[in-house]
mmCIF file of C-alpha atoms in Angstrom:
data_model
loop_
_atom_site.group_PDB
_atom_site.id
_atom_site.type_symbol
_atom_site.label_atom_id
_atom_site.label_comp_id
_atom_site.label_asym_id
_atom_site.label_seq_id
_atom_site.Cartn_x
_atom_site.Cartn_y
_atom_site.Cartn_z
ATOM 1 C CA MET A 1 -30.929 -67.215 20.050
ATOM 2 C CA LEU A 2 -34.627 -67.122 19.783
ATOM 3 C CA ASP A 3 -35.082 -70.197 17.608
ATOM 4 C CA LEU A 4 -32.847 -72.366 19.743
ATOM 5 C CA PHE A 5 -36.251 -72.989 21.348
ATOM 6 C CA GLU A 6 -37.795 -74.439 18.247
ATOM 7 C CA THR A 7 -37.604 -78.161 19.030
ATOM 8 C CA ALA A 8 -38.227 -77.720 22.700
ATOM 9 C CA SER A 9 -41.287 -75.806 21.878
ATOM 10 C CA GLN A 10 -42.865 -78.736 20.144
ATOM 11 C CA ASP A 11 -42.362 -80.863 23.344
ATOM 12 C CA ALA A 12 -43.812 -78.088 25.371
ATOM 13 C CA LEU A 13 -46.844 -77.644 23.218
ATOM 14 C CA ALA A 14 -47.490 -81.341 23.327
ATOM 15 C CA ASN A 15 -47.186 -81.425 27.111
ATOM 16 C CA ALA A 16 -49.411 -78.335 27.448
ATOM 17 C CA ALA A 17 -52.116 -79.938 25.277
ATOM 18 C CA GLN A 18 -52.234 -82.882 27.621
ATOM 19 C CA ASN A 19 -52.589 -80.820 30.688
ATOM 20 C CA PRO A 20 -55.418 -78.351 30.298
ATOM 21 C CA VAL A 21 -56.789 -75.786 32.740
ATOM 22 C CA ARG A 22 -60.230 -77.274 33.372
ATOM 23 C CA THR A 23 -62.464 -74.429 34.246
ATOM 24 C CA LEU A 24 -62.552 -70.707 34.806
ATOM 25 C CA GLU A 25 -64.196 -69.158 37.780
ATOM 26 C CA THR A 26 -64.337 -65.974 39.828
ATOM 27 C CA SER A 27 -62.882 -66.022 43.269
ATOM 28 C CA ALA A 28 -65.125 -64.392 45.892
ATOM 29 C CA GLY A 29 -62.483 -62.400 47.657
ATOM 30 C CA ALA A 30 -60.294 -60.672 45.170
ATOM 31 C CA GLY A 31 -62.794 -60.375 42.471
ATOM 32 C CA GLU A 32 -60.453 -61.900 39.868
ATOM 33 C CA ALA A 33 -61.065 -65.103 37.997
ATOM 34 C CA VAL A 34 -59.026 -68.214 38.850
ATOM 35 C CA ALA A 35 -58.785 -71.610 37.340
ATOM 36 C CA ARG A 36 -59.881 -74.702 38.950
ATOM 37 C CA ASP A 37 -57.431 -77.332 38.320
ATOM 38 C CA MET B 1 -45.008 -67.762 9.808
ATOM 39 C CA GLN B 2 -42.935 -70.383 8.204
ATOM 40 C CA ILE B 3 -39.334 -70.018 9.243
ATOM 41 C CA ALA B 4 -37.924 -71.756 6.148
ATOM 42 C CA ASN B 5 -39.978 -69.320 3.868
ATOM 43 C CA ALA B 6 -38.574 -66.383 5.710
ATOM 44 C CA ASN B 7 -35.105 -67.497 5.314
ATOM 45 C CA PRO B 8 -34.308 -68.642 1.651
ATOM 46 C CA LYS B 9 -30.748 -70.003 1.390
ATOM 47 C CA SER B 10 -28.631 -67.479 -0.333
ATOM 48 C CA PHE B 11 -25.004 -66.575 -0.814
ATOM 49 C CA GLY B 12 -25.399 -63.565 1.395
ATOM 50 C CA GLU B 13 -26.799 -65.757 4.199
ATOM 51 C CA GLN B 14 -24.028 -68.239 3.931
ATOM 52 C CA GLN B 15 -21.489 -65.531 3.925
ATOM 53 C CA GLN B 16 -23.069 -64.027 6.966
ATOM 54 C CA ARG B 17 -23.040 -67.440 8.675
ATOM 55 C CA ILE B 18 -19.325 -67.804 8.180
ATOM 56 C CA MET B 19 -18.605 -64.340 9.345
ATOM 57 C CA THR B 20 -20.687 -64.601 12.443
ATOM 58 C CA SER B 21 -19.238 -67.978 13.202
ATOM 59 C CA LEU B 22 -15.867 -66.453 13.219
ATOM 60 C CA ALA B 23 -17.139 -63.787 15.641
ATOM 61 C CA GLY B 24 -18.535 -66.539 17.820
ATOM 62 C CA MET B 25 -15.200 -68.244 17.894
ATOM 63 C CA GLN B 26 -13.739 -65.013 19.098
ATOM 64 C CA VAL B 27 -16.383 -64.757 21.836
ATOM 65 C CA ALA B 28 -15.505 -68.288 22.929
ATOM 66 C CA GLN B 29 -11.863 -67.463 23.005
ATOM 67 C CA GLY B 30 -12.723 -64.634 25.329
ATOM 68 C CA ALA B 31 -14.085 -67.310 27.598
ATOM 69 C CA SER B 32 -10.575 -68.697 27.774
ATOM 70 C CA ASN B 33 -9.436 -65.375 29.134
ATOM 71 C CA MET B 34 -7.818 -63.773 26.123
ATOM 72 C CA ALA B 35 -5.417 -60.888 26.616
ATOM 73 C CA PRO B 36 -7.433 -57.916 28.226
ATOM 74 C CA SER B 37 -6.352 -55.707 25.362
ATOM 75 C CA SER B 38 -8.221 -57.931 22.997
ATOM 76 C CA GLY B 39 -11.274 -58.368 25.292
ATOM 77 C CA GLN B 40 -12.754 -54.946 24.423
ATOM 78 C CA ALA B 41 -12.826 -55.460 20.762
ATOM 79 C CA VAL B 42 -14.373 -58.995 21.118
ATOM 80 C CA ILE B 43 -17.093 -57.979 23.497
ATOM 81 C CA ASP B 44 -17.933 -54.893 21.435
ATOM 82 C CA GLN B 45 -18.243 -57.067 18.362
ATOM 83 C CA ALA B 46 -20.434 -59.536 20.145
ATOM 84 C CA MET B 47 -22.718 -56.839 21.499
ATOM 85 C CA ALA B 48 -22.985 -55.275 18.127
ATOM 86 C CA GLN B 49 -23.918 -58.545 16.518
ATOM 87 C CA ALA B 50 -26.342 -59.438 19.304
ATOM 88 C CA ASN B 51 -28.116 -56.180 18.482
ATOM 89 C CA GLY B 52 -27.810 -56.715 14.932
ATOM 90 C CA GLY B 53 -30.203 -59.643 14.273
ATOM 91 C CA SER B 54 -31.402 -62.919 15.625
ATOM 92 C CA ILE B 55 -29.489 -64.832 12.979
ATOM 93 C CA LEU B 56 -26.295 -63.229 14.329
ATOM 94 C CA GLN B 57 -27.279 -63.942 17.818
ATOM 95 C CA GLN B 58 -27.881 -67.619 17.201
ATOM 96 C CA GLN B 59 -24.709 -68.111 15.183
ATOM 97 C CA VAL B 60 -22.595 -66.515 17.757
ATOM 98 C CA ALA B 61 -24.239 -68.642 20.374
ATOM 99 C CA LEU B 62 -23.613 -71.697 18.276
ATOM 100 C CA ALA B 63 -19.962 -70.939 17.814
ATOM 101 C CA ALA B 64 -19.710 -70.030 21.457
ATOM 102 C CA LYS B 65 -21.190 -73.476 22.317
ATOM 103 C CA GLN B 66 -18.779 -75.415 20.041
ATOM 104 C CA HIS B 67 -15.780 -73.702 21.307
ATOM 105 C CA PHE B 68 -16.883 -73.888 24.853
ATOM 106 C CA GLU B 69 -17.054 -77.641 24.388
ATOM 107 C CA ALA B 70 -13.422 -77.489 23.241
ATOM 108 C CA ASN B 71 -12.552 -75.411 26.247
ATOM 109 C CA ALA B 72 -14.397 -77.819 28.571
ATOM 110 C CA LYS B 73 -12.353 -80.612 27.155
ATOM 111 C CA GLU B 74 -9.153 -78.655 27.697
ATOM 112 C CA LEU B 75 -10.149 -78.115 31.320
ATOM 113 C CA LYS B 76 -10.659 -81.800 31.691
ATOM 114 C CA ASP B 77 -7.543 -82.911 30.008
ATOM 115 C CA THR B 78 -5.146 -80.280 31.325
ATOM 116 C CA PRO B 79 -6.841 -78.758 34.410
ATOM 117 C CA GLY B 80 -3.812 -76.939 35.706
ATOM 118 C CA TYR B 81 -2.951 -75.273 32.517
ATOM 119 C CA SER B 82 -6.486 -74.406 31.825
ATOM 120 C CA ALA B 83 -7.429 -73.026 35.235
ATOM 121 C CA ALA B 84 -4.323 -70.861 35.187
ATOM 122 C CA LYS B 85 -5.123 -69.577 31.678
ATOM 123 C CA ARG B 86 -8.596 -68.610 32.890
ATOM 124 C CA GLY B 87 -7.214 -66.802 35.905
ATOM 125 C CA TRP B 88 -8.745 -69.153 38.465
ATOM 126 C CA ILE B 89 -5.274 -69.911 39.989
ATOM 127 C CA SER B 90 -2.032 -67.967 39.633
ATOM 128 C CA ALA B 91 -0.036 -70.702 37.873
ATOM 129 C CA PRO B 92 -0.293 -74.336 36.994
ATOM 130 C CA PRO B 93 0.783 -76.628 39.816
ATOM 131 C CA SER B 94 4.415 -77.680 39.689
ATOM 132 C CA PRO B 95 5.332 -81.322 38.683
ATOM 133 C CA LEU B 96 5.202 -83.619 41.670
ATOM 134 C CA ASN B 97 8.663 -84.205 43.140
ATOM 135 C CA LEU B 98 8.387 -87.583 44.811
ATOM 136 C CA SER B 99 12.053 -87.412 46.099
ATOM 137 C CA ASP B 100 11.515 -84.285 48.248
ATOM 138 C CA PRO B 101 8.750 -84.395 50.989
ATOM 139 C CA GLN B 102 8.504 -80.614 51.210
ATOM 140 C CA ALA B 103 8.197 -80.216 47.476
ATOM 141 C CA LEU B 104 5.743 -83.033 47.350
ATOM 142 C CA ALA B 105 3.584 -81.353 50.002
ATOM 143 C CA THR B 106 3.586 -78.079 48.175
ATOM 144 C CA GLY B 107 2.725 -79.774 44.902
ATOM 145 C CA MET B 108 -0.307 -81.578 46.594
ATOM 146 C CA GLN B 109 -1.388 -78.240 48.074
ATOM 147 C CA GLN B 110 -1.294 -76.574 44.820
ATOM 148 C CA ARG B 111 -3.451 -79.307 43.369
ATOM 149 C CA ASP B 112 -5.962 -79.001 46.237
ATOM 150 C CA GLN B 113 -6.201 -75.256 45.535
ATOM 151 C CA MET B 114 -6.693 -75.952 41.806
ATOM 152 C CA ALA B 115 -9.400 -78.387 42.452
ATOM 153 C CA HIS B 116 -11.222 -76.003 44.873
ATOM 154 C CA ALA B 117 -10.843 -73.061 42.356
ATOM 155 C CA ILE B 118 -12.316 -75.172 39.520
ATOM 156 C CA ALA B 119 -15.199 -76.559 41.590
ATOM 157 C CA THR B 120 -16.041 -73.121 43.115
ATOM 158 C CA HIS B 121 -16.150 -71.468 39.672
ATOM 159 C CA LYS B 122 -18.370 -74.084 38.199
ATOM 160 C CA ASP B 123 -20.667 -74.305 41.157
ATOM 161 C CA LEU B 124 -21.265 -70.530 41.237
ATOM 162 C CA ARG B 125 -22.087 -70.321 37.593
ATOM 163 C CA GLU B 126 -24.429 -73.233 37.743
ATOM 164 C CA THR B 127 -26.146 -71.975 40.751
ATOM 165 C CA GLN B 128 -26.700 -68.547 39.257
ATOM 166 C CA TRP B 129 -27.886 -70.058 36.042
ATOM 167 C CA ALA B 130 -30.502 -72.201 37.895
ATOM 168 C CA LYS B 131 -31.667 -69.002 39.670
ATOM 169 C CA THR B 132 -31.735 -66.952 36.543
ATOM 170 C CA LEU B 133 -33.883 -69.436 34.524
ATOM 171 C CA PRO B 134 -35.244 -72.124 36.772
ATOM 172 C CA ILE B 135 -35.657 -75.472 35.201
ATOM 173 C CA ALA B 136 -39.439 -75.205 35.706
ATOM 174 C CA ASP B 137 -39.516 -72.220 33.441
ATOM 175 C CA LEU B 138 -37.112 -73.401 30.790
ATOM 176 C CA LYS B 139 -37.182 -77.221 30.812
ATOM 177 C CA ASP B 140 -35.394 -78.419 27.662
ATOM 178 C CA PRO B 141 -31.910 -79.564 28.680
ATOM 179 C CA GLU B 142 -30.397 -78.912 25.334
ATOM 180 C CA VAL B 143 -31.682 -75.395 25.168
ATOM 181 C CA ARG B 144 -30.559 -74.788 28.749
ATOM 182 C CA GLU B 145 -26.942 -75.996 27.981
ATOM 183 C CA ALA B 146 -26.838 -73.956 24.747
ATOM 184 C CA VAL B 147 -27.931 -70.712 26.427
ATOM 185 C CA SER B 148 -25.896 -71.384 29.495
ATOM 186 C CA ASP B 149 -22.766 -71.914 27.478
ATOM 187 C CA ALA B 150 -23.307 -68.740 25.469
ATOM 188 C CA VAL B 151 -23.856 -66.835 28.727
ATOM 189 C CA ASN B 152 -20.679 -68.214 30.146
ATOM 190 C CA ALA B 153 -18.797 -67.069 27.017
ATOM 191 C CA ALA B 154 -20.230 -63.622 27.250
ATOM 192 C CA TYR B 155 -19.490 -63.519 30.947
ATOM 193 C CA ALA B 156 -15.821 -64.401 30.371
ATOM 194 C CA SER B 157 -15.498 -61.789 27.609
ATOM 195 C CA LEU B 158 -17.013 -59.146 29.852
ATOM 196 C CA SER B 159 -14.504 -60.102 32.482
ATOM 197 C CA ALA B 160 -11.701 -59.686 29.903
ATOM 198 C CA ARG B 161 -13.050 -56.271 29.083
ATOM 199 C CA SER B 162 -12.880 -55.297 32.686
ATOM 200 C CA ASN B 163 -9.402 -56.634 32.956
ATOM 201 C CA ASP B 164 -10.639 -58.904 35.723
ATOM 202 C CA MET B 165 -8.690 -62.117 35.712
ATOM 203 C CA SER B 166 -9.346 -62.760 39.356
ATOM 204 C CA GLY B 167 -11.850 -65.573 38.550
ATOM 205 C CA ALA B 168 -14.122 -64.227 41.324
ATOM 206 C CA PHE B 169 -17.786 -64.589 40.396
ATOM 207 C CA LYS B 170 -19.634 -61.320 39.854
ATOM 208 C CA LYS B 171 -23.368 -61.513 39.709
ATOM 209 C CA ASP B 172 -23.911 -58.133 38.022
ATOM 210 C CA ARG B 173 -21.604 -59.196 35.258
ATOM 211 C CA TYR B 174 -23.338 -62.451 34.957
ATOM 212 C CA ASP B 175 -26.768 -60.739 34.710
ATOM 213 C CA GLU B 176 -25.338 -58.497 31.918
ATOM 214 C CA ALA B 177 -24.104 -61.553 30.075
ATOM 215 C CA VAL B 178 -27.596 -63.121 30.393
ATOM 216 C CA LYS B 179 -29.205 -60.052 28.991
ATOM 217 C CA MET B 180 -26.665 -59.885 26.241
ATOM 218 C CA VAL B 181 -27.316 -63.387 25.118
ATOM 219 C CA THR B 182 -31.042 -63.812 25.743
ATOM 220 C CA GLY B 183 -32.275 -60.312 25.196
ATOM 221 C CA GLY B 184 -33.444 -60.191 28.773
ATOM 222 C CA VAL B 185 -34.983 -62.493 31.455
ATOM 223 C CA LEU B 186 -38.134 -60.969 32.979
ATOM 224 C CA SER B 187 -40.307 -62.054 35.963
ATOM 225 C CA PHE B 188 -44.040 -62.438 35.486
ATOM 226 C CA ARG B 189 -45.974 -63.389 38.580
ATOM 227 C CA GLY B 190 -42.993 -65.335 39.946
ATOM 228 C CA SER B 191 -42.088 -67.161 36.874
ATOM 229 C CA LYS B 192 -39.067 -66.313 34.704
ATOM 230 C CA ILE B 193 -39.560 -65.723 31.013
ATOM 231 C CA ILE B 194 -37.308 -64.826 28.142
ATOM 232 C CA ALA B 195 -38.200 -61.262 27.043
ATOM 233 C CA PRO B 196 -40.840 -61.203 24.164
ATOM 234 C CA TRP B 197 -38.280 -59.441 21.976
ATOM 235 C CA TYR B 198 -34.597 -58.662 22.380
ATOM 236 C CA GLY B 199 -34.079 -56.045 25.001
ATOM 237 C CA ALA B 200 -37.703 -55.836 26.147
ATOM 238 C CA THR B 201 -38.073 -54.430 29.728
ATOM 239 C CA ASP B 202 -40.538 -55.069 32.381
ATOM 240 C CA GLY B 203 -42.311 -51.958 31.231
ATOM 241 C CA ASN B 204 -42.482 -53.249 27.739
ATOM 242 C CA LEU B 205 -43.868 -56.532 29.070
ATOM 243 C CA SER B 206 -46.562 -54.667 31.066
ATOM 244 C CA ALA B 207 -47.466 -52.633 28.042
ATOM 245 C CA ALA B 208 -47.717 -55.648 25.834
ATOM 246 C CA ILE B 209 -49.964 -57.414 28.271
ATOM 247 C CA ASN B 210 -52.046 -54.335 28.724
ATOM 248 C CA SER B 211 -52.465 -53.921 25.097
ATOM 249 C CA LEU B 212 -53.859 -57.491 24.464
ATOM 250 C CA THR B 213 -57.223 -57.373 22.747
ATOM 251 C CA PRO B 214 -60.052 -59.950 22.438
ATOM 252 C CA ALA B 215 -58.685 -60.770 19.011
ATOM 253 C CA ASP B 216 -55.261 -61.654 20.506
ATOM 254 C CA MET B 217 -57.014 -64.070 22.852
ATOM 255 C CA ALA B 218 -59.494 -65.428 20.249
ATOM 256 C CA GLY B 219 -59.693 -69.166 20.498
ATOM 257 C CA ALA B 220 -58.173 -69.241 24.034
ATOM 258 C CA VAL B 221 -60.373 -71.427 26.248
ATOM 259 C CA THR B 222 -60.243 -73.547 29.414
ATOM 260 C CA GLY B 223 -60.808 -77.326 29.272
ATOM 261 C CA ASP B 224 -64.594 -76.934 29.511
ATOM 262 C CA GLY B 225 -64.731 -74.417 26.626
ATOM 263 C CA THR B 226 -65.039 -71.245 28.631
ATOM 264 C CA PRO B 227 -63.359 -68.399 26.816
ATOM 265 C CA PHE B 228 -60.138 -67.165 28.487
ATOM 266 C CA PRO B 229 -59.996 -63.298 28.347
ATOM 267 C CA ALA B 230 -57.042 -61.027 28.345
ATOM 268 C CA THR B 231 -58.025 -59.641 31.699
ATOM 269 C CA MET B 232 -56.740 -62.746 33.327
ATOM 270 C CA LEU B 233 -53.256 -61.627 32.512
ATOM 271 C CA ARG B 234 -53.535 -57.988 33.232
ATOM 272 C CA PRO B 235 -52.346 -56.423 36.376
ATOM 273 C CA THR B 236 -54.540 -56.649 39.378
ATOM 274 C CA LEU B 237 -54.598 -54.384 42.385
ATOM 275 C CA GLY B 238 -51.787 -51.787 42.458
ATOM 276 C CA GLY B 239 -51.036 -52.270 38.816
ATOM 277 C CA MET B 240 -48.324 -54.801 39.315
ATOM 278 C CA PHE B 241 -48.093 -58.382 38.265
ATOM 279 C CA SER B 242 -47.888 -59.362 41.929
ATOM 280 C CA SER B 243 -51.149 -61.290 41.967
ATOM 281 C CA GLY B 244 -53.174 -63.286 39.619
ATOM 282 C CA ARG B 245 -53.274 -66.947 38.952
ATOM 283 C CA TYR B 246 -52.169 -67.171 35.417
ATOM 284 C CA ARG B 247 -48.465 -67.099 34.397
ATOM 285 C CA LEU B 248 -46.476 -67.450 31.228
ATOM 286 C CA GLU B 249 -44.043 -70.207 30.026
ATOM 287 C CA THR B 250 -41.523 -69.331 27.293
ATOM 288 C CA LEU B 251 -41.831 -70.972 23.949
ATOM 289 C CA GLY B 252 -39.466 -68.655 22.126
ATOM 290 C CA ASN B 253 -39.853 -65.990 19.416
ATOM 291 C CA GLY B 254 -42.039 -63.988 21.776
ATOM 292 C CA LYS B 255 -44.565 -66.661 22.195
ATOM 293 C CA TYR B 256 -45.805 -68.118 25.483
ATOM 294 C CA LEU B 257 -47.997 -70.811 27.003
ATOM 295 C CA VAL B 258 -50.394 -69.545 29.593
ATOM 296 C CA PHE B 259 -50.687 -71.760 32.592
ATOM 297 C CA SER B 260 -51.908 -71.903 36.252
ATOM 298 C CA GLY B 261 -50.912 -74.314 38.987
ATOM 299 C CA ASP B 262 -47.684 -74.785 40.727
ATOM 300 C CA ASP B 263 -44.422 -75.670 39.035
ATOM 301 C CA THR B 264 -45.017 -79.430 39.496
ATOM 302 C CA ALA B 265 -48.561 -79.548 38.067
ATOM 303 C CA ARG B 266 -48.923 -76.734 35.542
ATOM 304 C CA ARG B 267 -52.041 -76.704 33.623
ATOM 305 C CA TYR B 268 -52.401 -74.727 30.358
ATOM 306 C CA VAL B 269 -54.959 -72.590 28.619
ATOM 307 C CA GLN B 270 -56.072 -74.409 25.447
ATOM 308 C CA LYS B 271 -56.938 -73.578 21.987
ATOM 309 C CA GLN B 272 -60.508 -74.007 20.821
ATOM 310 C CA GLY B 273 -60.506 -76.903 18.464
ATOM 311 C CA GLY B 274 -57.515 -78.704 20.112
ATOM 312 C CA GLY B 275 -53.991 -78.090 21.188
ATOM 313 C CA ALA B 276 -52.518 -75.564 23.597
ATOM 314 C CA PHE B 277 -53.136 -71.883 23.115
ATOM 315 C CA VAL B 278 -50.011 -69.793 22.164
ATOM 316 C CA LEU B 279 -49.914 -66.187 23.211
ATOM 317 C CA ASP B 280 -47.869 -63.977 20.842
ATOM 318 C CA LEU B 281 -46.460 -61.031 22.691
ATOM 319 C CA GLY B 282 -43.631 -60.474 20.201
ATOM 320 C CA ALA B 283 -46.415 -59.169 17.825
ATOM 321 C CA LYS B 284 -46.898 -56.424 20.353
ATOM 322 C CA LYS B 285 -43.380 -54.931 20.028
ATOM 323 C CA SER B 286 -44.257 -51.996 17.760
ATOM 324 C CA GLY B 287 -46.573 -50.465 20.359
ATOM 325 C CA ALA B 288 -45.120 -51.607 23.525
ATOM 326 C CA SER B 289 -41.483 -50.748 22.760
ATOM 327 C CA ALA B 290 -42.162 -47.070 21.793
ATOM 328 C CA ALA B 291 -41.382 -45.904 25.347
ATOM 329 C CA SER B 292 -38.140 -47.811 25.531
ATOM 330 C CA MET B 293 -35.033 -46.970 23.602
ATOM 331 C CA GLU B 294 -32.726 -49.092 25.696
ATOM 332 C CA PHE B 295 -32.082 -51.724 23.034
ATOM 333 C CA ALA B 296 -32.841 -49.872 19.863
ATOM 334 C CA GLY B 297 -32.075 -51.884 16.805
ATOM 335 C CA GLY B 298 -33.086 -55.394 18.023
ATOM 336 C CA PRO B 299 -33.340 -58.394 15.754
ATOM 337 C CA PRO B 300 -35.426 -57.936 12.601
ATOM 338 C CA ALA B 301 -38.751 -59.735 12.680
ATOM 339 C CA GLY B 302 -38.746 -62.891 10.687
ATOM 340 C CA ALA B 303 -34.996 -63.165 10.362
ATOM 341 C CA LEU B 304 -34.909 -66.506 11.953
ATOM 342 C CA LEU B 305 -33.316 -69.896 11.292
ATOM 343 C CA SER B 306 -34.110 -73.131 12.984
ATOM 344 C CA LYS B 307 -31.920 -74.537 15.712
ATOM 345 C CA GLN B 308 -30.816 -77.444 13.530
ATOM 346 C CA ALA B 309 -30.272 -75.252 10.581
ATOM 347 C CA ILE B 310 -27.691 -73.320 12.512
ATOM 348 C CA TRP B 311 -26.119 -76.203 14.414
ATOM 349 C CA SER B 312 -25.727 -78.191 11.239
ATOM 350 C CA GLY B 313 -24.268 -75.220 9.288
ATOM 351 C CA GLY B 314 -27.102 -75.356 6.805
ATOM 352 C CA ASP B 315 -27.086 -79.114 6.184
ATOM 353 C CA ARG B 316 -30.687 -79.871 5.634
ATOM 354 C CA GLN B 317 -30.114 -83.604 6.113
ATOM 355 C CA ALA B 318 -29.449 -82.910 9.720
ATOM 356 C CA GLN B 319 -32.741 -81.351 10.342
ATOM 357 C CA ASP B 320 -35.120 -84.342 10.724
ATOM 358 C CA LYS B 321 -36.614 -82.824 13.885
ATOM 359 C CA THR B 322 -37.022 -79.407 12.549
ATOM 360 C CA ALA B 323 -40.248 -79.357 10.667
ATOM 361 C CA PRO B 324 -41.637 -75.842 11.096
ATOM 362 C CA LEU B 325 -43.512 -75.464 14.318
ATOM 363 C CA PRO B 326 -47.288 -75.417 14.028
ATOM 364 C CA LEU B 327 -47.244 -72.261 16.027
ATOM 365 C CA ASP B 328 -49.460 -70.445 13.700
ATOM 366 C CA ASP B 329 -52.111 -73.029 14.226
ATOM 367 C CA GLY B 330 -52.088 -72.261 17.840
ATOM 368 C CA MET B 331 -52.791 -68.529 17.366
ATOM 369 C CA VAL B 332 -55.739 -66.631 16.164
ATOM 370 C CA ARG B 333 -54.739 -63.257 14.939
#
């Protein structure tokens, strides 16, 4: 079952590369880092 | 990891393919509501094979897909016969008797009941499938169809094992079929992901995430080049994955993309030097699964075939789209 995803993964990787998280920052309230899209 | 290198063609492999294809046929036949006395043997075989290795899983799923297509055609061509065989209606509608108004009315009523039963059964499964793995979390339509068909085959076989020919939809049974086919669907911060290895539990996932080291995340950066640490994925307050901005998206083989944003505008953590970063949680199996014996004996690592290699029965000419994934390029070990 696992490699049923092989071809789909190539499309997903290409899409992900074109839509990056831009920055990493720390939110003031929760004390955890969040991304600024 | 090069999939082709891990799976040299051999007589044993081909023999295994044939044997498991036959098993897959039996699973699919279960979907057509085989005799209950046979259902037990079929589902036991399917489950044993699902636990035996990923090649077996894939081949069973392939055969189930092929035979489900045949069953779908049967349902389309002979709906009354097929619906009755599946237990959705008690018997095929009688032939229409146009010379007897009462018989004609009865025949039309039977057809109405048949259409309702078919539509209901189909809708419930499709609805549950969409809830189980939302399109946002598993987008590829071909993969969705293949997995869904295999789940439907397993579901029908589980029904047969339970001597349940009612046709009534059972969610628990559906969930069991999903687990059997996929190895598990887990929730991570609101997203649904395929388990990092066959049978991995929520606890295994937590352990795998918590065991991530800087080396596992080496090369992971945001678009401005800021390193992306493992702490971004770890539990926040309360020790649960209930908060935190970053989620996972299934690639398969225990590998995931890391993203933030809502489902219509996902943005992904990148790999230093170019491309998307790929998180390998499958590599965490040995440490993270020690506490769970629920699915002892999962697929052996590396025993993988490409989708087209399976769907083409080993015909390399049909594998134009199956150059090995550059996944290793996206990971820094």
